[in-house]
Amino acid sequence: MVQSSVLGFPRIGAQRELKKITEAYWSKKASVEELLAKGKEIRAHNWKLQQAAGVDVIASNDFSFYDQVLDLSLLFNVIPDRYTKFDLAPIDVLFAMGRGLQRKATETEAAVDVTALEMVKWFDSNYHYVRPTFSHSTEFKLNSAAGLKPVVEYLEAKELGVETRPVVVGPISYLYLGKADKDSLDLDPISLLDKFLPVYKSLLAELYSAGAKTVQIDEPILVLDLPENVQKLYKGAFEQLTGEGLPEIVLTTYFGDVRPNLSAIKNLPVSGLHFDFARAPEQFDEVVAAVSDSQTLSVGVVDGRNIWKTDYTKASALVNKAIEKLGKDRVVVATSSSLLHTPVDLANESKLDPVIADWFQFATQKLDAVVAIAKDVSGEDVADLYAANAKSIKARQESSITTNPEVQKRMATINESLSTRSSPFPERLAAQKEKYNLPLFPTTTIGSFPQTKDIRINRNKFTKGTITKEEYEQFINQEIETVIRFQEEIGLDVLVHGEPERNDMVQYFGEQLQGYAFTTNGWVQSYGSRYVRPPIIVGDVSRPKAMSVKESVYAQSLTKLPVKGMLTGPVTCLRWSFPRDDVSQKVQSLQLGLALRDEVQDLEAAGITVIQVDEPAIREGLPLRSGQERSDYLNWAAQSFRVATSGVVNSTQIHSHFCYSDLDPNHIKALDADVVSIEFSKKDDANYIREFSDYPNHIGLGLFDIHSPRIPSKEEFVTRIEEILKVYPADKFWVNPDCGLKTRGWEETKASLTNMVDAAKEFRAKY
Ligand code: GLN
Ligand code: ZN
């Protein structure tokens, strides 16, 4: 029998149980016992679900209360000193590292004030991990304060009658994905491998003693351009991690093509190798040839990153090719990666058009897919399942929902002039200076203000029909007015309307565009307790009517100060949706660019002449490896943005915004936005700041972390601005937070922004 394997299952719960309990815990409405019990319940549910579906190899330790990489930092004692001095419980140390912690002293608790660790994108996905942060004083050891999580969860499954394969991020990826702490900037994390391996090995030994025969070790960095010295580490490292008293290892890679690093993993003493053939089928022949005689091959054919129904016939063909070479008992049918990146269950979607729903598989349905394919290649009769599958695949291919001739005609009109502004930046700058007369160190925000409970309740009521459209719009207008008045009061220069009408920056537009489908419950974890519901691009995209003009115009009517119109850019709309797999990403992005171009022009015509087109996802979309695909991406990504934004006059000021991860300023120059704002508060490397000083247009380097409720003082802002001014010119300097404030409460929002604006004023007086 060919086995089926799932590399990881979403941990958020089908009804977002994890979010609810974690947030209740943070706001002291649930106890730590309740939190832990709920985690246990979710894990049990997921294991049982997979067992019932007939999955042979089920992962454990794929659960996390915040992030699986952060869990390892706690487990291996990679905890910067600033988090350990408060005597917090282990789970609170975890959350403090993940999201910062600031609390006043009470009779029973001491005051705490600590910022979060840096959070960055997990490869090219929209998931974020908390970056391991090392210093010269890092002392690896197994931190058993809260039990050894992988062992605890393995045993927990076992007790339920489910034999699992624990999954742990591999030692080389763990170090490589980390960074040096600010007190140890000369430290290269990878140099810590020798110290780290014995501790990593002791974890494996503990798992083995607990009964785990095999462990899944994820080494996703194997799909990156790895320096030779890192490639060379694999052999020695895995030799150390195998032997008597240790479990067998299945080494997993995903999200790309491993071939350039193949020599690193050839002949490793591991019992199996896993490759992602959903993403990179082109590597098949070479990687299969690299599987040694004693090893198994885990064939990742069921896509862990998208929702399209797996084509069973195609998948079987690929798996059979592997079986021909290796034999049935050395081949495993698997998901391409963890299913963390897909929504939990299609059965929870009652509002999707059934014709379209038939094209999808969410995580729960993907379990059936791996099992069906494993059965088929084992020679079991699954003809009915295959016939039904073939019918859906064909129906989608032939559906008229996917094609719009009008859109295709318009695509042919895209050329240089359609994607270039009429004058270069200096001329635009002069026109904008004259029009807005902004002070030095202009202050602004990134768009959203707190999405309060009240806002969510009213949106819910409106969706359910218990309040009328008029009542809802009136409510939204009140919210806009509150936000405008607040900004005026504290002295911000360029205002925003606050985005109260938006459930999500992509979904909101997706719902108004043609060519999109959207779910009611298709949540996917983005970071911590923040989940998104990516819309699905099912066909050619177009904009039937204006999407954001009304709210912006209303906001502008309330104030003399400029109000920024706020749109989500084409690349972000694409990246934060589930894209089509039947046309290229470039085509989808340019179609979105055209739709947004109409919106930008409608805003301008309605008197909204500062317009921000957010592209926070542009960095994550960057192909993981350098080369042709990457340079093509940079070209079409920038062109899509320019298609959207270049149809305006010189005095209209185009802003853009980027967040998360390390952005290369060279990659955003081609967007030619007048002002960009960037997440920056966690960047303390002066060299990195310096890279931005050559950026030709204006920049706001984000001054505070919006993922954390912590309030920076005015002095903190002043110090930070001074630091940046050492390498960055004052006349291009905008003052703003890292990102939108939708996840924050009003209390901290008010305090932080007031301090920020006061700091800017101080510099204005000096310059
Ligand atoms: N305008 C958006 C907001 O403020 C931008 C969000 C983002 O970049 N992630 O919420
Ligand atoms: Zn942002």
Short mmCIF file of C-alpha atoms in Angstrom, two decimals, residues 189-546:
data_model
loop_
_atom_site.label_atom_id
_atom_site.label_comp_id
_atom_site.label_asym_id
_atom_site.label_seq_id
_atom_site.Cartn_x
_atom_site.Cartn_y
_atom_site.Cartn_z
CA PRO A 189 23.30 33.13 13.50
CA ILE A 190 24.44 30.27 11.30
CA SER A 191 27.78 30.28 13.14
CA LEU A 192 25.88 28.98 16.16
CA LEU A 193 25.12 25.63 14.53
CA ASP A 194 27.76 23.66 16.40
CA LYS A 195 26.39 24.84 19.71
CA PHE A 196 22.83 24.32 18.63
CA LEU A 197 23.01 20.80 17.22
CA PRO A 198 23.57 18.91 20.49
CA VAL A 199 20.48 20.56 21.95
CA TYR A 200 18.46 19.87 18.83
CA LYS A 201 19.65 16.30 19.03
CA SER A 202 18.51 16.00 22.62
CA LEU A 203 15.02 17.02 21.53
CA LEU A 204 15.04 14.24 18.93
CA ALA A 205 16.22 11.79 21.59
CA GLU A 206 13.34 12.84 23.83
CA LEU A 207 10.90 12.28 20.99
CA TYR A 208 12.38 8.89 20.36
CA SER A 209 12.09 7.89 24.00
CA ALA A 210 8.47 8.98 23.91
CA GLY A 211 7.94 6.53 21.06
CA ALA A 212 8.22 8.62 17.91
CA LYS A 213 9.76 6.46 15.22
CA THR A 214 10.03 9.20 12.62
CA VAL A 215 10.25 12.97 12.76
CA GLN A 216 9.48 15.42 9.97
CA ILE A 217 12.24 17.99 9.81
CA ASP A 218 11.36 20.99 7.66
CA GLU A 219 14.25 22.62 5.83
CA PRO A 220 12.37 25.05 3.61
CA ILE A 221 15.43 27.25 3.10
CA LEU A 222 16.55 24.60 0.62
CA VAL A 223 14.44 26.38 -1.98
CA LEU A 224 16.38 29.65 -1.56
CA ASP A 225 19.66 30.76 -3.11
CA LEU A 226 21.84 29.34 -0.36
CA PRO A 227 25.43 30.41 0.04
CA GLU A 228 27.83 27.53 -0.42
CA ASN A 229 28.96 27.53 3.19
CA VAL A 230 25.37 26.93 4.26
CA GLN A 231 24.78 24.17 1.71
CA LYS A 232 27.83 22.44 3.05
CA LEU A 233 26.46 22.30 6.58
CA TYR A 234 23.75 19.80 5.81
CA LYS A 235 25.83 16.67 5.66
CA GLY A 236 27.60 17.13 8.95
CA ALA A 237 24.50 18.37 10.71
CA PHE A 238 22.30 15.46 9.74
CA GLU A 239 25.04 12.98 10.47
CA GLN A 240 24.98 14.30 13.99
CA LEU A 241 21.22 13.99 14.20
CA THR A 242 20.97 10.35 13.24
CA GLY A 243 21.97 7.20 15.05
CA GLU A 244 21.22 4.98 17.96
CA GLY A 245 18.43 6.27 20.18
CA LEU A 246 17.21 8.77 17.61
CA PRO A 247 14.15 8.71 15.36
CA GLU A 248 14.34 8.41 11.60
CA ILE A 249 14.11 11.68 9.76
CA VAL A 250 12.01 12.70 6.81
CA LEU A 251 13.55 15.87 5.45
CA THR A 252 10.92 18.14 3.95
CA THR A 253 11.28 21.02 1.53
CA TYR A 254 8.50 23.06 -0.01
CA PHE A 255 7.50 26.22 -1.88
CA GLY A 256 9.95 25.72 -4.69
CA ASP A 257 12.61 23.96 -6.65
CA VAL A 258 15.40 22.32 -4.67
CA ARG A 259 17.68 21.50 -7.57
CA PRO A 260 20.30 24.23 -7.09
CA ASN A 261 20.86 22.89 -3.57
CA LEU A 262 20.48 19.24 -4.40
CA SER A 263 24.08 18.40 -3.60
CA ALA A 264 23.42 19.54 -0.04
CA ILE A 265 20.88 16.80 0.56
CA LYS A 266 22.19 13.97 -1.56
CA ASN A 267 23.14 10.95 0.53
CA LEU A 268 22.11 12.46 3.82
CA PRO A 269 21.45 9.83 6.47
CA VAL A 270 17.72 10.52 6.46
CA SER A 271 15.07 7.93 5.78
CA GLY A 272 12.98 10.02 3.47
CA LEU A 273 12.87 13.18 1.38
CA HIS A 274 9.85 15.33 0.59
CA PHE A 275 9.53 17.65 -2.39
CA ASP A 276 6.87 20.12 -3.50
CA PHE A 277 5.72 19.02 -6.95
CA ALA A 278 2.62 21.18 -6.88
CA ARG A 279 4.83 24.26 -7.03
CA ALA A 280 7.85 22.89 -8.85
CA PRO A 281 6.99 19.83 -10.94
CA GLU A 282 9.95 20.61 -13.20
CA GLN A 283 12.37 19.30 -10.57
CA PHE A 284 10.87 15.81 -10.69
CA ASP A 285 13.44 13.80 -12.66
CA GLU A 286 16.47 15.23 -10.95
CA VAL A 287 15.22 15.06 -7.40
CA VAL A 288 13.85 11.57 -7.81
CA ALA A 289 17.23 10.48 -9.13
CA ALA A 290 18.78 11.91 -5.96
CA VAL A 291 16.77 9.66 -3.65
CA SER A 292 19.16 7.00 -2.40
CA ASP A 293 18.36 3.28 -2.28
CA SER A 294 17.24 3.17 1.31
CA GLN A 295 15.16 6.34 1.21
CA THR A 296 11.49 6.97 0.66
CA LEU A 297 10.16 9.77 -1.48
CA SER A 298 7.27 11.89 -0.27
CA VAL A 299 5.57 13.26 -3.37
CA GLY A 300 3.90 16.60 -2.60
CA VAL A 301 1.08 16.70 -5.14
CA VAL A 302 -1.84 18.16 -3.21
CA ASP A 303 -1.24 21.91 -3.12
CA GLY A 304 -0.90 23.30 0.41
CA ARG A 305 -0.99 26.88 -0.84
CA ASN A 306 -4.07 27.10 -3.02
CA ILE A 307 -7.67 25.95 -3.06
CA TRP A 308 -8.09 24.49 -6.55
CA LYS A 309 -9.23 20.92 -6.69
CA THR A 310 -6.30 18.59 -7.28
CA ASP A 311 -6.47 16.94 -10.69
CA TYR A 312 -6.43 13.33 -9.51
CA THR A 313 -5.53 11.81 -12.84
CA LYS A 314 -2.55 14.10 -13.27
CA ALA A 315 -1.44 13.54 -9.69
CA SER A 316 -1.66 9.76 -10.06
CA ALA A 317 0.39 9.94 -13.24
CA LEU A 318 3.17 11.75 -11.41
CA VAL A 319 3.10 9.44 -8.42
CA ASN A 320 3.13 6.41 -10.70
CA LYS A 321 6.22 7.76 -12.39
CA ALA A 322 7.89 7.80 -8.98
CA ILE A 323 6.64 4.29 -8.20
CA GLU A 324 8.14 2.99 -11.43
CA LYS A 325 11.52 4.15 -10.23
CA LEU A 326 11.29 3.40 -6.52
CA GLY A 327 8.55 0.85 -5.98
CA LYS A 328 5.33 1.20 -4.04
CA ASP A 329 6.72 0.96 -0.55
CA ARG A 330 9.19 3.77 -1.09
CA VAL A 331 6.68 6.33 -2.31
CA VAL A 332 4.30 8.41 -0.19
CA VAL A 333 1.50 10.64 -1.51
CA ALA A 334 1.58 13.94 0.35
CA THR A 335 0.36 17.51 0.55
CA SER A 336 2.95 19.82 -1.00
CA SER A 337 3.42 21.72 2.28
CA SER A 338 1.53 22.12 5.52
CA LEU A 339 -2.14 22.92 4.89
CA LEU A 340 -1.77 25.89 7.25
CA HIS A 341 -2.14 28.18 4.24
CA THR A 342 -5.57 26.93 3.19
CA PRO A 343 -9.00 27.45 4.78
CA VAL A 344 -10.25 24.67 7.01
CA ASP A 345 -13.39 23.28 5.45
CA LEU A 346 -15.35 23.89 2.28
CA ALA A 347 -18.39 22.39 3.97
CA ASN A 348 -18.71 25.64 5.96
CA GLU A 349 -19.41 27.62 2.79
CA SER A 350 -23.12 27.84 2.24
CA LYS A 351 -23.10 31.00 0.14
CA LEU A 352 -20.67 30.02 -2.59
CA ASP A 353 -22.16 29.43 -6.02
CA PRO A 354 -22.24 25.61 -6.12
CA VAL A 355 -20.89 25.65 -9.68
CA ILE A 356 -17.76 27.44 -8.46
CA ALA A 357 -17.54 25.62 -5.12
CA ASP A 358 -17.20 22.40 -7.07
CA TRP A 359 -13.79 23.64 -8.32
CA PHE A 360 -12.31 23.93 -4.81
CA GLN A 361 -10.80 21.83 -2.06
CA PHE A 362 -10.02 23.31 1.34
CA ALA A 363 -7.82 21.60 3.95
CA THR A 364 -10.43 19.05 5.00
CA GLN A 365 -11.14 18.11 1.39
CA LYS A 366 -7.43 17.87 0.69
CA LEU A 367 -7.28 15.04 3.21
CA ASP A 368 -9.65 13.11 0.98
CA ALA A 369 -7.50 14.01 -2.01
CA VAL A 370 -4.25 12.54 -0.63
CA VAL A 371 -6.10 9.45 0.50
CA ALA A 372 -7.86 8.95 -2.85
CA ILE A 373 -4.63 9.33 -4.80
CA ALA A 374 -2.78 6.96 -2.47
CA LYS A 375 -5.55 4.40 -2.92
CA ASP A 376 -5.55 4.76 -6.67
CA VAL A 377 -1.82 4.25 -7.08
CA SER A 378 -2.02 1.34 -4.65
CA GLY A 379 -4.41 -0.32 -7.07
CA GLU A 380 -7.63 0.11 -5.09
CA ASP A 381 -10.79 0.89 -6.98
CA VAL A 382 -11.58 4.60 -6.63
CA ALA A 383 -13.04 4.96 -10.12
CA ASP A 384 -16.10 6.85 -8.85
CA LEU A 385 -13.99 9.43 -7.09
CA TYR A 386 -11.81 9.82 -10.17
CA ALA A 387 -14.79 10.20 -12.50
CA ALA A 388 -16.34 12.87 -10.29
CA ASN A 389 -13.00 14.64 -10.04
CA ALA A 390 -12.48 14.61 -13.82
CA LYS A 391 -15.94 16.05 -14.29
CA SER A 392 -15.22 19.03 -12.01
CA ILE A 393 -11.87 19.71 -13.62
CA LYS A 394 -13.46 19.71 -17.06
CA ALA A 395 -16.40 21.87 -15.98
CA ARG A 396 -14.01 24.56 -14.80
CA GLN A 397 -11.94 24.44 -17.97
CA GLU A 398 -15.04 24.92 -20.08
CA SER A 399 -16.85 27.45 -17.90
CA SER A 400 -17.72 30.89 -19.31
CA ILE A 401 -17.32 32.35 -15.79
CA THR A 402 -13.58 32.43 -16.29
CA THR A 403 -13.40 34.56 -19.46
CA ASN A 404 -14.43 38.15 -20.16
CA PRO A 405 -13.71 39.29 -23.76
CA GLU A 406 -13.99 43.00 -22.80
CA VAL A 407 -11.20 42.64 -20.27
CA GLN A 408 -9.04 40.76 -22.72
CA LYS A 409 -9.51 43.52 -25.30
CA ARG A 410 -8.51 46.18 -22.81
CA MET A 411 -5.40 44.25 -21.82
CA ALA A 412 -4.12 44.78 -25.36
CA THR A 413 -4.13 48.56 -24.76
CA ILE A 414 -1.47 48.40 -22.06
CA ASN A 415 1.70 50.10 -23.26
CA GLU A 416 4.48 52.40 -22.01
CA SER A 417 2.40 55.55 -22.05
CA LEU A 418 -0.49 53.96 -20.21
CA SER A 419 1.94 53.00 -17.48
CA THR A 420 4.02 56.18 -17.11
CA ARG A 421 3.13 59.44 -15.36
CA SER A 422 3.19 62.49 -17.58
CA SER A 423 6.11 64.19 -15.76
CA PRO A 424 9.09 63.03 -13.73
CA PHE A 425 9.08 63.27 -9.94
CA PRO A 426 10.77 66.70 -9.50
CA GLU A 427 8.08 68.39 -11.57
CA ARG A 428 5.34 66.56 -9.74
CA LEU A 429 6.90 67.46 -6.42
CA ALA A 430 6.87 71.16 -7.31
CA ALA A 431 3.18 70.99 -8.27
CA GLN A 432 2.33 69.11 -5.10
CA LYS A 433 4.27 71.54 -2.89
CA GLU A 434 2.33 74.38 -4.33
CA LYS A 435 -0.97 72.61 -3.89
CA TYR A 436 -0.65 71.24 -0.36
CA ASN A 437 2.08 73.37 1.21
CA LEU A 438 2.88 70.67 3.76
CA PRO A 439 5.36 71.41 6.57
CA LEU A 440 8.66 69.59 6.99
CA PHE A 441 8.25 66.20 8.65
CA PRO A 442 4.66 65.84 7.42
CA THR A 443 2.66 63.46 9.56
CA THR A 444 0.19 60.87 8.36
CA THR A 445 -1.09 57.38 9.10
CA ILE A 446 -1.30 54.34 6.88
CA GLY A 447 -5.05 54.24 6.60
CA SER A 448 -7.03 52.14 9.02
CA PHE A 449 -8.08 53.18 12.51
CA PRO A 450 -9.21 50.74 15.22
CA GLN A 451 -11.77 48.26 13.95
CA THR A 452 -13.76 48.33 17.14
CA LYS A 453 -16.24 45.79 18.36
CA ASP A 454 -18.94 48.29 17.57
CA ILE A 455 -17.83 48.39 13.94
CA ARG A 456 -17.85 44.61 13.68
CA ILE A 457 -21.25 44.33 15.33
CA ASN A 458 -22.76 46.84 12.94
CA ARG A 459 -21.16 45.22 9.91
CA ASN A 460 -22.55 41.91 11.06
CA LYS A 461 -25.99 43.35 11.52
CA PHE A 462 -25.84 44.81 8.04
CA THR A 463 -24.68 41.52 6.51
CA LYS A 464 -27.46 39.70 8.29
CA GLY A 465 -30.01 42.31 7.26
CA THR A 466 -31.00 43.39 10.76
CA ILE A 467 -30.12 47.00 9.96
CA THR A 468 -30.77 48.77 6.65
CA LYS A 469 -28.17 50.01 4.21
CA GLU A 470 -28.98 53.59 5.21
CA GLU A 471 -28.55 52.84 8.88
CA TYR A 472 -25.24 51.14 8.22
CA GLU A 473 -23.96 53.97 6.06
CA GLN A 474 -24.93 56.45 8.67
CA PHE A 475 -23.01 54.47 11.23
CA ILE A 476 -19.96 54.37 8.96
CA ASN A 477 -20.18 58.11 8.41
CA GLN A 478 -20.17 58.68 12.14
CA GLU A 479 -17.07 56.55 12.45
CA ILE A 480 -15.40 58.52 9.68
CA GLU A 481 -16.26 61.76 11.40
CA THR A 482 -14.79 60.55 14.70
CA VAL A 483 -11.56 59.63 12.96
CA ILE A 484 -11.34 62.93 11.09
CA ARG A 485 -11.97 64.99 14.23
CA PHE A 486 -9.40 63.06 16.17
CA GLN A 487 -6.74 63.57 13.52
CA GLU A 488 -7.46 67.27 13.35
CA GLU A 489 -7.29 67.53 17.09
CA ILE A 490 -3.83 66.02 17.44
CA GLY A 491 -2.49 67.88 14.41
CA LEU A 492 -1.88 65.26 11.74
CA ASP A 493 -1.20 66.80 8.32
CA VAL A 494 -2.55 64.32 5.81
CA LEU A 495 -5.68 62.64 7.07
CA VAL A 496 -7.35 59.34 6.30
CA HIS A 497 -10.96 58.27 6.62
CA GLY A 498 -10.04 55.26 8.77
CA GLU A 499 -11.40 52.42 6.60
CA PRO A 500 -14.29 51.49 8.96
CA GLU A 501 -16.32 50.14 6.03
CA ARG A 502 -13.66 47.55 5.16
CA ASN A 503 -13.68 44.05 6.55
CA ASP A 504 -10.29 43.50 4.99
CA MET A 505 -8.16 45.48 2.57
CA VAL A 506 -8.32 42.85 -0.18
CA GLN A 507 -11.63 41.21 0.47
CA TYR A 508 -13.38 44.57 0.46
CA PHE A 509 -12.31 45.22 -3.12
CA GLY A 510 -12.61 41.59 -4.16
CA GLU A 511 -16.28 41.69 -3.24
CA GLN A 512 -16.83 44.61 -5.58
CA LEU A 513 -14.83 43.31 -8.51
CA GLN A 514 -16.06 40.94 -11.15
CA GLY A 515 -14.07 37.74 -11.57
CA TYR A 516 -13.84 37.15 -7.84
CA ALA A 517 -15.48 34.64 -5.51
CA PHE A 518 -15.38 35.02 -1.76
CA THR A 519 -16.00 32.80 1.20
CA THR A 520 -17.89 33.34 4.40
CA ASN A 521 -15.65 31.22 6.57
CA GLY A 522 -12.45 30.65 4.60
CA TRP A 523 -10.08 31.99 7.25
CA VAL A 524 -6.33 31.50 7.02
CA GLN A 525 -3.83 32.47 9.71
CA SER A 526 -1.75 35.49 8.83
CA TYR A 527 0.01 35.96 12.16
CA GLY A 528 -0.81 35.27 15.79
CA SER A 529 -4.53 35.71 16.24
CA ARG A 530 -4.85 37.64 13.00
CA TYR A 531 -6.58 35.67 10.25
CA VAL A 532 -7.57 36.70 6.76
CA ARG A 533 -10.20 35.45 4.42
CA PRO A 534 -8.56 35.56 1.00
CA PRO A 535 -10.96 36.04 -1.86
CA ILE A 536 -10.54 33.75 -4.84
CA ILE A 537 -9.81 34.97 -8.36
CA VAL A 538 -11.89 32.72 -10.56
CA GLY A 539 -11.95 34.64 -13.84
CA ASP A 540 -10.94 37.81 -15.73
CA VAL A 541 -11.15 40.80 -13.38
CA SER A 542 -13.01 44.04 -13.98
CA ARG A 543 -14.59 46.87 -11.96
CA PRO A 544 -18.29 47.40 -12.56
CA LYS A 545 -18.45 50.65 -10.56
CA ALA A 546 -16.60 52.90 -8.11
#
